[in-house]
Coordinates of C-alpha atoms in Angstrom, one line a residue:
Chain A
X1 CA 11.9 -19.2 1.0
X2 CA 14.1 -21.4 -1.1
X3 CA 16.4 -18.5 -1.9
X4 CA 17.4 -15.4 0.0
X5 CA 16.7 -13.2 -3.0
X6 CA 16.9 -9.9 -1.2
X7 CA 20.3 -10.7 0.1
X8 CA 22.0 -11.5 -3.1
X9 CA 20.6 -14.2 -5.2
X10 CA 22.9 -13.6 -8.1
X11 CA 20.0 -12.4 -10.3
X12 CA 21.4 -9.2 -11.9
X13 CA 19.7 -5.9 -11.8
X14 CA 18.4 -5.3 -15.3
X15 CA 18.9 -1.7 -16.6
X16 CA 20.3 0.2 -19.6
X17 CA 20.8 -1.7 -22.8
X18 CA 20.4 -5.1 -21.1
X19 CA 16.9 -4.0 -20.0
X20 CA 16.0 -2.8 -23.5
X21 CA 17.3 -6.1 -25.0
X22 CA 15.2 -8.0 -22.5
X23 CA 12.1 -6.0 -23.4
X24 CA 12.6 -6.6 -27.1
X25 CA 13.1 -10.3 -26.5
X26 CA 10.1 -10.6 -24.2
X27 CA 7.9 -8.9 -26.8
X28 CA 9.2 -11.0 -29.7
X29 CA 6.9 -13.9 -30.8
X30 CA 9.5 -16.6 -30.6
X31 CA 11.9 -15.4 -28.0
X32 CA 9.2 -14.2 -25.5
X33 CA 8.4 -17.5 -24.1
X34 CA 12.1 -18.1 -23.2
X35 CA 12.2 -14.8 -21.3
X36 CA 9.0 -15.8 -19.5
X37 CA 10.5 -19.1 -18.5
X38 CA 13.7 -17.4 -17.3
X39 CA 11.7 -15.0 -15.2
X40 CA 9.6 -17.8 -13.8
X41 CA 12.7 -19.7 -12.7
X42 CA 14.4 -16.6 -11.2
X43 CA 11.3 -15.6 -9.3
X44 CA 10.3 -19.1 -8.2
X45 CA 7.0 -19.1 -10.2
X46 CA 7.9 -22.5 -11.7
X47 CA 7.5 -24.0 -8.2
X48 CA 3.8 -23.3 -8.3
X49 CA 3.3 -25.9 -11.0
X50 CA 4.9 -28.5 -8.8
X51 CA 2.0 -28.5 -6.3
X52 CA 0.2 -31.7 -7.0
X53 CA -3.4 -31.4 -5.9
X54 CA -4.0 -35.1 -6.5
X55 CA -1.9 -35.8 -3.4
X56 CA -4.1 -33.6 -1.2
X57 CA -7.1 -35.1 0.6
X58 CA -9.0 -31.8 0.7
X59 CA -7.7 -29.9 -2.3
X60 CA -9.7 -26.8 -3.1
X61 CA -11.1 -26.4 -6.6
X62 CA -9.5 -23.9 -8.9
X63 CA -11.3 -20.6 -8.7
X64 CA -10.9 -17.3 -10.3
X65 CA -13.0 -15.6 -7.6
X66 CA -11.4 -12.8 -5.7
X67 CA -11.1 -13.4 -1.9
X68 CA -14.6 -12.3 -1.0
X69 CA -15.8 -13.2 2.5
X70 CA -19.6 -13.3 2.8
X71 CA -21.1 -11.6 5.8
X72 CA -21.4 -14.9 7.6
X73 CA -17.7 -15.7 7.5
X74 CA -15.5 -14.6 10.3
X75 CA -14.7 -11.2 11.5
X76 CA -17.1 -8.7 13.0
X77 CA -19.8 -8.8 10.4
Chain D
X1 CA 4.8 6.1 21.0
X2 CA 6.7 9.0 22.5
X3 CA 5.3 12.5 22.4
X4 CA 8.6 14.0 21.3
X5 CA 7.5 14.0 17.7
X6 CA 4.2 13.3 16.1
X7 CA 2.6 14.6 13.0
X8 CA -0.3 17.0 13.0
X9 CA -3.4 15.0 13.2
X10 CA -6.9 15.6 11.9
X11 CA -8.0 15.8 15.6
X12 CA -5.4 18.6 16.2
X13 CA -6.9 20.6 13.3
X14 CA -10.5 20.1 14.7
X15 CA -9.4 21.3 18.1
X16 CA -7.9 24.4 16.6
X17 CA -11.0 25.0 14.4
X18 CA -13.3 24.6 17.3
X19 CA -11.4 27.1 19.4
X20 CA -11.3 29.5 16.5
X21 CA -7.5 29.6 16.7
X22 CA -7.1 28.9 13.0
X23 CA -9.5 28.2 10.2
X24 CA -9.7 25.5 7.4
X25 CA -8.6 28.2 5.0
X26 CA -5.5 29.0 7.1
X27 CA -4.5 25.3 7.3
X28 CA -5.2 24.7 3.6
X29 CA -3.0 27.6 2.6
X30 CA -0.3 26.3 4.8
X31 CA -0.6 22.8 3.3
X32 CA -0.5 24.2 -0.2
X33 CA 2.4 26.5 0.6
X34 CA 4.4 23.7 2.2
X35 CA 3.7 21.3 -0.7
X36 CA 4.8 24.0 -3.2
X37 CA 8.0 24.6 -1.3
X38 CA 8.7 20.9 -1.2
X39 CA 8.3 20.7 -5.0
X40 CA 10.7 23.6 -5.5
X41 CA 13.5 22.1 -3.4
X42 CA 16.4 20.4 -4.9
X43 CA 15.8 17.5 -5.2
X44 CA 12.0 18.1 -5.3
X45 CA 9.8 16.0 -3.1
X46 CA 7.7 15.2 -6.2
X47 CA 4.8 14.0 -4.2
X48 CA 2.1 15.8 -6.2
X49 CA 1.3 15.7 -9.9
X50 CA -1.6 18.2 -9.4
X51 CA -2.0 20.9 -6.7
X52 CA -5.0 23.1 -7.1
X53 CA -5.0 26.2 -4.9
X54 CA -8.2 27.7 -6.2
X55 CA -10.4 24.7 -5.8
X56 CA -8.8 23.8 -2.5
X57 CA -9.4 27.2 -1.0
X58 CA -13.0 27.1 -2.3
X59 CA -13.5 23.8 -0.4
X60 CA -11.8 25.3 2.7
X61 CA -14.1 28.3 2.7
X62 CA -17.1 26.1 2.6
X63 CA -15.7 24.1 5.5
X64 CA -15.0 27.3 7.3
X65 CA -18.6 28.4 7.0
X66 CA -19.7 25.0 8.4
X67 CA -17.4 25.4 11.4
X68 CA -18.5 28.9 12.0
X69 CA -22.1 27.7 12.0
X70 CA -21.3 24.7 14.2
X71 CA -22.4 22.4 11.4
X72 CA -19.2 20.6 10.7
X73 CA -19.7 17.2 9.0
X74 CA -17.3 14.8 10.8
X75 CA -13.7 13.9 11.5
X76 CA -12.3 15.1 8.1
X77 CA -14.3 18.3 7.8
X78 CA -11.6 20.9 6.9
X79 CA -8.8 18.4 6.8
X80 CA -6.5 18.5 3.7
X81 CA -6.5 15.2 1.9
X82 CA -4.4 14.0 -1.1
X83 CA -5.6 11.5 -3.7
X84 CA -3.4 9.0 -5.6
X85 CA -3.4 9.8 -9.3
X86 CA -5.0 6.4 -10.0
X87 CA -8.5 7.6 -8.9
X88 CA -10.9 9.9 -10.7
X89 CA -11.4 13.3 -9.3
X90 CA -13.9 15.5 -11.1
X91 CA -12.1 18.2 -13.1
X92 CA -8.7 16.6 -13.1
X93 CA -7.1 14.0 -15.5
X94 CA -6.1 10.6 -14.2
X95 CA -2.7 9.6 -15.5
X96 CA -1.9 6.7 -13.2
X97 CA 1.7 7.5 -13.4
X98 CA 1.8 7.1 -17.2
X99 CA 3.0 9.5 -19.9
X100 CA 0.0 8.7 -22.1
X101 CA -3.2 8.6 -19.9
X102 CA -4.7 11.7 -18.4
X103 CA -5.4 13.6 -21.6
X104 CA -8.8 14.8 -20.4
X105 CA -10.4 15.9 -17.2
X106 CA -12.7 13.4 -15.5
X107 CA -16.3 14.4 -15.3
X108 CA -17.0 12.7 -12.0
X109 CA -15.4 11.8 -8.6
X110 CA -14.9 8.1 -8.0
X111 CA -17.0 6.8 -5.0
X112 CA -14.2 7.2 -2.5
X113 CA -13.5 10.8 -3.4
X114 CA -17.2 11.6 -3.5
X115 CA -17.6 10.2 0.0
X116 CA -14.5 12.1 1.3
X117 CA -15.9 15.3 -0.3
X118 CA -19.3 14.8 1.3
X119 CA -17.6 14.4 4.6
X120 CA -16.0 17.8 4.2
X121 CA -12.5 16.7 3.4
X122 CA -10.5 19.2 1.3
X123 CA -9.0 17.6 -1.8
X124 CA -5.8 19.6 -2.3
X125 CA -4.3 17.6 -5.2
X126 CA -3.3 14.3 -6.7
X127 CA -0.2 12.4 -5.8
X128 CA 2.5 10.7 -7.9
X129 CA 2.8 7.0 -8.2
X130 CA 4.7 4.1 -9.7
X131 CA 3.7 3.7 -13.4
X132 CA 0.3 2.0 -13.6
X133 CA 0.9 0.8 -10.0
X134 CA 3.0 -2.1 -11.2
X135 CA 5.9 -2.0 -8.7
X136 CA 6.8 -1.5 -5.1
X137 CA 9.7 1.0 -5.5
X138 CA 7.8 4.1 -6.4
X139 CA 10.4 4.8 -9.1
X140 CA 8.8 6.2 -12.2
X141 CA 11.1 7.1 -15.2
X142 CA 8.1 8.1 -17.2
X143 CA 6.7 10.5 -14.5
X144 CA 7.5 11.8 -11.1
X145 CA 9.5 9.8 -8.6
X146 CA 8.6 10.9 -5.1
X147 CA 11.5 11.4 -2.6
X148 CA 11.6 9.9 0.9
X149 CA 11.1 12.7 3.4
X150 CA 13.5 10.9 5.8
X151 CA 16.3 10.8 3.2
X152 CA 15.7 12.4 -0.2
X153 CA 18.1 10.3 -2.1
X154 CA 16.1 7.2 -1.2
X155 CA 12.9 5.6 -2.6
X156 CA 9.6 6.2 -1.0
X157 CA 8.3 2.7 -1.8
X158 CA 5.3 2.3 -4.0
X159 CA 3.1 2.2 -5.7
X160 CA 1.3 4.9 -3.6
X161 CA 4.6 6.8 -3.5
X162 CA 3.4 10.4 -3.5
X163 CA 0.8 9.7 -0.9
X164 CA 3.5 8.2 1.4
X165 CA 5.7 11.2 0.9
X166 CA 2.9 13.8 1.4
X167 CA 1.8 12.3 4.7
X168 CA 5.4 11.8 5.9
X169 CA 6.3 15.4 5.1
X170 CA 3.3 16.7 6.9
X171 CA 1.5 18.2 3.9
X172 CA -1.6 16.2 4.7
X173 CA -2.7 14.1 7.7
X174 CA -4.2 11.5 5.4
X175 CA -4.0 10.4 1.7
X176 CA -5.7 7.8 -0.5
X177 CA -3.7 4.9 -1.8
X178 CA -4.3 1.5 -3.4
X179 CA -2.7 -1.8 -2.8
X180 CA -2.4 -4.9 -5.0
X181 CA 0.8 -6.3 -3.6
X182 CA 1.6 -3.9 -0.8
X183 CA 1.2 -0.5 -2.5
X184 CA -0.2 1.2 0.6
X185 CA 1.9 -0.6 3.2
X186 CA 5.2 -0.4 1.4
X187 CA 5.3 3.4 1.1
X188 CA 3.9 3.7 4.6
X189 CA 6.8 1.5 5.8
X190 CA 9.5 3.3 3.9
X191 CA 8.2 6.8 4.8
X192 CA 7.6 6.1 8.5
X193 CA 3.8 6.6 8.5
X194 CA 0.7 4.4 9.1
X195 CA -1.2 2.6 6.3
X196 CA -4.0 0.0 6.1
X197 CA -5.2 -2.3 3.4
X198 CA -8.7 -3.2 4.5
X199 CA -10.5 -6.4 3.8
X200 CA -11.2 -7.0 0.1
X201 CA -14.5 -5.3 -0.7
X202 CA -14.6 -3.1 2.4
X203 CA -13.9 0.1 0.4
X204 CA -15.0 0.3 -3.2
X205 CA -12.3 0.3 -5.9
X206 CA -14.5 1.7 -8.7
X207 CA -13.7 4.8 -10.6
X208 CA -10.0 4.6 -11.3
X209 CA -7.2 2.9 -13.2
X210 CA -6.6 0.0 -10.9
X211 CA -4.5 -2.8 -12.2
X212 CA -5.4 -6.2 -10.8
X213 CA -9.0 -7.2 -10.4
X214 CA -8.6 -9.8 -7.6
X215 CA -5.7 -8.2 -5.8
X216 CA -6.5 -4.5 -5.7
X217 CA -7.7 -2.9 -2.5
X218 CA -8.1 0.8 -1.7
X219 CA -7.2 2.4 1.6
X220 CA -5.5 5.3 3.4
X221 CA -2.0 6.2 4.6
X222 CA -2.1 8.5 7.6
X223 CA -0.3 10.4 10.4
X224 CA -1.9 8.1 13.0
X225 CA -4.1 5.0 13.4
X226 CA -7.1 7.3 14.0
X227 CA -6.8 8.8 10.6
X228 CA -7.0 5.3 9.1
X229 CA -10.1 4.4 11.2
X230 CA -11.8 7.7 10.3
X231 CA -11.0 7.2 6.6
X232 CA -12.5 3.7 6.6
X233 CA -15.6 4.9 8.5
X234 CA -16.1 7.6 5.8
X235 CA -15.4 5.6 2.7
X236 CA -16.6 2.0 3.5
X237 CA -19.7 0.6 2.0
X238 CA -21.3 -0.8 -1.1
X239 CA -21.0 0.8 -4.5
X240 CA -22.7 -0.6 -7.6
X241 CA -19.6 -0.3 -9.6
X242 CA -17.7 -2.7 -7.3
X243 CA -19.0 -6.2 -7.1
X244 CA -17.0 -7.1 -4.0
X245 CA -18.2 -4.2 -2.0
X246 CA -21.8 -5.2 -2.8
X247 CA -21.1 -8.6 -1.1
X248 CA -19.5 -7.1 1.9
X249 CA -21.3 -7.0 5.2
X250 CA -22.5 -3.6 6.4
X251 CA -19.7 -1.6 8.0
X252 CA -20.0 -0.8 11.7
X253 CA -18.2 2.4 12.4
X254 CA -14.9 2.0 14.1
X255 CA -14.9 5.3 15.9
X256 CA -12.1 6.0 18.4
X257 CA -9.1 3.6 18.2
X258 CA -8.4 2.2 21.6
X259 CA -5.4 0.0 22.3
X260 CA -6.2 -3.6 23.1
X261 CA -4.8 -4.6 26.5
X262 CA -1.5 -6.3 26.2
X263 CA -2.5 -9.3 28.2
X264 CA -5.4 -10.0 25.8
X265 CA -3.2 -10.0 22.7
X266 CA -2.8 -13.4 21.0
X267 CA -0.4 -13.0 18.1
X268 CA 1.0 -15.5 15.7
X269 CA 4.2 -15.2 13.5
X270 CA 5.9 -17.5 11.1
X271 CA 9.7 -17.8 11.6
X272 CA 10.3 -19.3 8.1
X273 CA 8.8 -16.3 6.5
X274 CA 11.5 -14.1 7.9
X275 CA 14.2 -15.8 5.9
X276 CA 16.0 -13.4 3.6
X277 CA 14.9 -10.2 5.3
X278 CA 17.6 -7.6 6.2
X279 CA 19.2 -8.1 9.6
X280 CA 17.9 -4.8 11.0
X281 CA 14.4 -5.6 9.9
X282 CA 14.5 -9.0 11.7
X283 CA 16.1 -7.5 14.8
X284 CA 13.4 -4.8 15.0
X285 CA 10.7 -7.3 14.6
X286 CA 12.0 -9.5 17.4
X287 CA 12.5 -6.5 19.7
X288 CA 8.9 -5.6 19.2
X289 CA 7.8 -9.2 19.9
X290 CA 10.0 -9.2 23.1
X291 CA 8.5 -5.9 24.3
X292 CA 5.0 -7.3 23.8
X293 CA 5.8 -10.5 25.6
X294 CA 7.2 -8.6 28.6
X295 CA 3.8 -6.8 28.8
X296 CA 1.8 -10.0 28.9
X297 CA 1.0 -10.6 25.2
X298 CA 0.8 -14.2 24.1
X299 CA 3.1 -14.6 21.1
X300 CA 3.5 -17.9 19.3
X301 CA 5.4 -19.2 16.3
X302 CA 3.2 -21.0 13.8
X303 CA 3.7 -22.7 10.4
X304 CA 1.9 -21.4 7.4
X305 CA 1.4 -24.1 4.7
X306 CA 2.8 -23.1 1.4
X307 CA 4.2 -19.8 2.8
X308 CA 7.1 -20.1 0.3
X309 CA 4.5 -19.8 -2.6
X310 CA 2.9 -16.6 -1.4
X311 CA 5.0 -14.4 -3.5
X312 CA 4.9 -16.6 -6.6
X313 CA 1.1 -16.6 -6.4
X314 CA 1.2 -12.9 -6.0
X315 CA 3.6 -12.3 -8.9
X316 CA 1.7 -14.7 -11.2
X317 CA -1.6 -13.1 -10.4
X318 CA -0.6 -9.5 -10.6
X319 CA 1.5 -10.0 -13.8
X320 CA -1.3 -11.7 -15.7
X321 CA -4.2 -9.6 -14.4
X322 CA -2.1 -6.5 -15.0
X323 CA -1.3 -7.5 -18.6
X324 CA -5.0 -8.2 -19.2
X325 CA -5.9 -4.7 -17.9
X326 CA -3.4 -3.1 -20.2
X327 CA -3.7 -5.1 -23.4
X328 CA -5.6 -2.6 -25.4
X329 CA -3.3 0.3 -24.3
X330 CA -0.2 -1.8 -25.1
X331 CA -1.3 -1.9 -28.7
X332 CA -1.6 1.9 -28.9
X333 CA 1.0 3.1 -26.4
X334 CA 3.6 0.4 -26.2
X335 CA 6.6 2.8 -26.6
X336 CA 5.3 5.1 -24.0
X337 CA 5.5 2.6 -21.1
X338 CA 8.8 2.5 -19.3
X339 CA 11.0 -0.5 -20.1
X340 CA 10.5 -2.2 -16.7
X341 CA 6.7 -2.0 -17.0
X342 CA 6.9 -3.3 -20.6
X343 CA 9.0 -6.2 -19.5
X344 CA 6.7 -7.2 -16.7
X345 CA 3.6 -6.8 -18.9
X346 CA 5.2 -8.9 -21.7
X347 CA 5.9 -11.7 -19.3
X348 CA 2.4 -11.4 -17.7
X349 CA 0.8 -11.6 -21.1
X350 CA 2.4 -15.0 -21.6
X351 CA 1.0 -16.6 -18.5
X352 CA -1.3 -19.4 -19.6
X353 CA -4.7 -20.1 -18.3
X354 CA -3.4 -23.3 -16.8
X355 CA -0.7 -21.5 -14.9
X356 CA -3.1 -18.8 -13.7
X357 CA -5.6 -21.3 -12.5
X358 CA -2.9 -23.3 -10.7
X359 CA -1.8 -20.1 -9.0
X360 CA -5.4 -19.5 -7.9
X361 CA -5.7 -23.0 -6.5
X362 CA -2.5 -22.6 -4.5
X363 CA -3.9 -19.2 -3.4
X364 CA -6.9 -21.0 -1.9
X365 CA -4.5 -23.3 0.1
X366 CA -2.6 -20.3 1.4
X367 CA -5.8 -18.4 2.3
X368 CA -7.1 -21.5 4.2
X369 CA -3.8 -21.7 6.1
X370 CA -4.1 -18.1 7.3
X371 CA -7.7 -18.5 8.3
X372 CA -6.9 -21.6 10.3
X373 CA -4.2 -19.7 12.2
X374 CA -6.6 -16.8 12.8
X375 CA -9.1 -19.2 14.5
X376 CA -6.7 -19.4 17.4
X377 CA -5.0 -16.0 17.3
X378 CA -6.2 -12.4 17.0
X379 CA -3.7 -11.5 14.4
X380 CA -0.7 -12.7 12.3
X381 CA 2.3 -10.4 12.6
X382 CA 5.5 -9.7 10.6
X383 CA 7.6 -6.9 9.5
X384 CA 5.9 -5.0 6.7
X385 CA 8.8 -5.2 4.3
X386 CA 11.9 -7.3 4.2
X387 CA 14.1 -4.3 3.6
X388 CA 14.3 -0.6 4.2
X389 CA 14.2 2.1 1.5
X390 CA 16.8 1.8 -1.2
X391 CA 19.0 4.6 -2.6
X392 CA 17.9 6.0 -6.0
X393 CA 20.3 5.7 -8.9
X394 CA 20.6 7.6 -12.1
X395 CA 19.5 4.6 -14.0
X396 CA 16.3 4.3 -11.9
X397 CA 15.3 7.8 -12.8
X398 CA 16.2 7.7 -16.5
X399 CA 15.5 4.3 -18.0
X400 CA 14.4 2.4 -14.9
X401 CA 15.6 -0.9 -13.6
X402 CA 14.2 -4.4 -12.8
X403 CA 15.8 -5.5 -9.5
X404 CA 14.3 -8.9 -8.6
X405 CA 16.0 -9.0 -5.2
X406 CA 14.6 -5.7 -4.2
X407 CA 11.1 -6.5 -5.6
X408 CA 11.1 -9.7 -3.6
X409 CA 12.2 -7.9 -0.4
X410 CA 9.6 -5.1 -0.6
X411 CA 6.7 -7.5 -1.0
X412 CA 8.0 -10.3 1.2
X413 CA 5.3 -9.9 3.8
X414 CA 2.7 -7.8 2.0
X415 CA 1.4 -10.1 -0.7
X416 CA -0.1 -12.4 1.9
X417 CA -2.7 -9.7 2.6
X418 CA -3.6 -9.3 -1.0
X419 CA -4.0 -12.9 -2.0
X420 CA -6.0 -13.7 1.1
X421 CA -7.9 -10.4 1.1
X422 CA -7.4 -10.1 4.9
X423 CA -7.0 -6.6 6.5
X424 CA -3.4 -5.6 7.2
X425 CA -2.0 -2.5 8.8
X426 CA 1.5 -1.2 8.8
X427 CA 2.9 0.9 11.6
X428 CA 6.3 2.6 12.0
X429 CA 8.9 0.9 14.2
X430 CA 11.9 3.2 14.5
X431 CA 14.9 3.5 12.3
X432 CA 17.6 1.2 11.1
X433 CA 21.4 1.8 11.4
X434 CA 21.2 4.1 8.4
X435 CA 18.3 6.1 9.9
X436 CA 15.8 4.7 7.5
X437 CA 12.3 3.8 8.8
X438 CA 11.4 0.3 9.9
X439 CA 7.9 -1.1 10.3
X440 CA 5.6 -3.7 11.7
X441 CA 2.6 -5.4 10.1
X442 CA -0.6 -6.8 11.7
X443 CA -3.0 -8.9 9.6
X444 CA -6.3 -10.0 11.0
X445 CA -9.6 -11.8 10.3
X446 CA -11.9 -10.7 7.5
X447 CA -13.9 -7.6 8.2
X448 CA -12.0 -7.1 11.6
X449 CA -10.5 -3.7 10.8
X450 CA -11.5 -2.4 14.2
X451 CA -9.7 -5.3 15.9
X452 CA -6.6 -4.9 13.7
X453 CA -6.4 -1.2 14.5
X454 CA -6.9 -1.9 18.2
X455 CA -4.1 -4.4 18.2
X456 CA -1.9 -2.0 16.2
X457 CA -2.5 0.7 18.8
X458 CA -1.2 -1.6 21.4
X459 CA 1.9 -2.5 19.4
X460 CA 2.4 1.2 18.6
X461 CA 3.0 1.7 22.4
X462 CA 6.1 -0.5 22.4
X463 CA 7.8 0.4 19.1
X464 CA 10.6 2.9 19.1
X465 CA 9.6 6.5 18.5
X466 CA 10.0 8.0 15.1
X467 CA 12.1 11.2 14.8
X468 CA 10.9 14.1 12.7
X469 CA 11.7 13.6 9.0
X470 CA 14.3 15.9 7.4
X471 CA 11.5 17.3 5.2
X472 CA 8.6 18.1 7.5
X473 CA 6.4 21.0 8.5
X474 CA 3.6 21.0 11.0
X475 CA 0.2 22.0 9.6
X476 CA -0.4 24.1 12.7
X477 CA 2.2 26.7 13.1
X478 CA 2.5 26.4 16.9
X479 CA 3.3 22.7 16.5
X480 CA 6.5 23.5 14.6

């Protein structure tokens, strides 16, 4: 992990009026994307976009399939 | 595990029924009475959103007749079972932890409940949960927040919070949960019980209000590993309403769970993945590994490519799929969701297709990494959660809170099972310095639930014994 988030990352706990304000901002047409970007940064989601598949010899294709394992794959099937 | 305390098992009930010592009606009444008393305590356990004495007793009487005729149906005949309020049960509403769903009774049982009922299980009620299942704390400011039977001021973990509390407190030996990011294993961990998320597609997910199409799994929380095996044997198998279950291989019954010999265990773990976990969690995990090594198990540290992206993939996937599942309801009921849920759904709704697809592509890399490790090892092991249960606050219970550190800690090790679809079981592993439950997770090859449970049974022999929770009553009076 790049950060030890569960031992004090400095990301504040959102509650009360700050939480309500964050909700309003996140749902607002113009401000919402900024809230998303802030969350992505805080949670490390922005790092996903840094993976460059062109640099991998055997990069998997993008797939929206759930992780289904046919009967012939592994396990006790 | 030590015999000094253990919960009443389904097998204990069957032994008592067979001897005529007690009947399913006696046990069901005792379960209902204990559940009701737990709800009346201050603070209330708040494990159940629905308890139905009349229908439960009706089912118990039918079971009693079968036992008297020697025609009992299987390991759960006459066993009280609780159902997470995310699944349809005929005659009851399904609110999924919300303040706006559940306005009408469902006409049919979902496939899992139907299979449990056909096997003679007694459905005594529906359990509380995290709102729409989107969270690992079990805190629900719009509904009931279940309390931890080991410490009532603490969270149960979620999202199958009431199911965890009900099993831990001894109301039922087994309860149904669901798991998109750890929602079976986290409450099992925090409440000191057993829980398994089977392989994706092993048990159908149809017939409920599940949140995340590619991450959601269904499975049990139980008083022992045997309850988990019996639950899978009863509920596994294809259902036309669940595409993944239609692609799954036929399930071969697990039957009795027998511990794998220590000297045959080949377990992998990833040191880098422990970073950030609480000290007691890490110490407990290493103590268990040491105990297994001493008994002859082969334990080896491995590297998992892109392990640091497991949680980002999980967050991205569950937020976007969750937002997609709720988009129509958000238009009608936006103000009825709690603020934390609204915030996560608003962020999820803004995930682009490019971002989602990139996450799925990284997901493929992570899945491949685990499968490569499992070619050489029987299982991948870790703590179940990176932290123990957290104390509830007034803000949690009124408006709710978004605690990114805590959210990261609870799902630190569980998301791997969801994004890969691999079977993963959580077992109790003693208490931390504040007397809160610790746990250990075993993740195995696809469709290898029997193997995973067999390994878990071996590990279970070396983990510290669990004391009786503060809120507990045995289902058989003589056990008390």
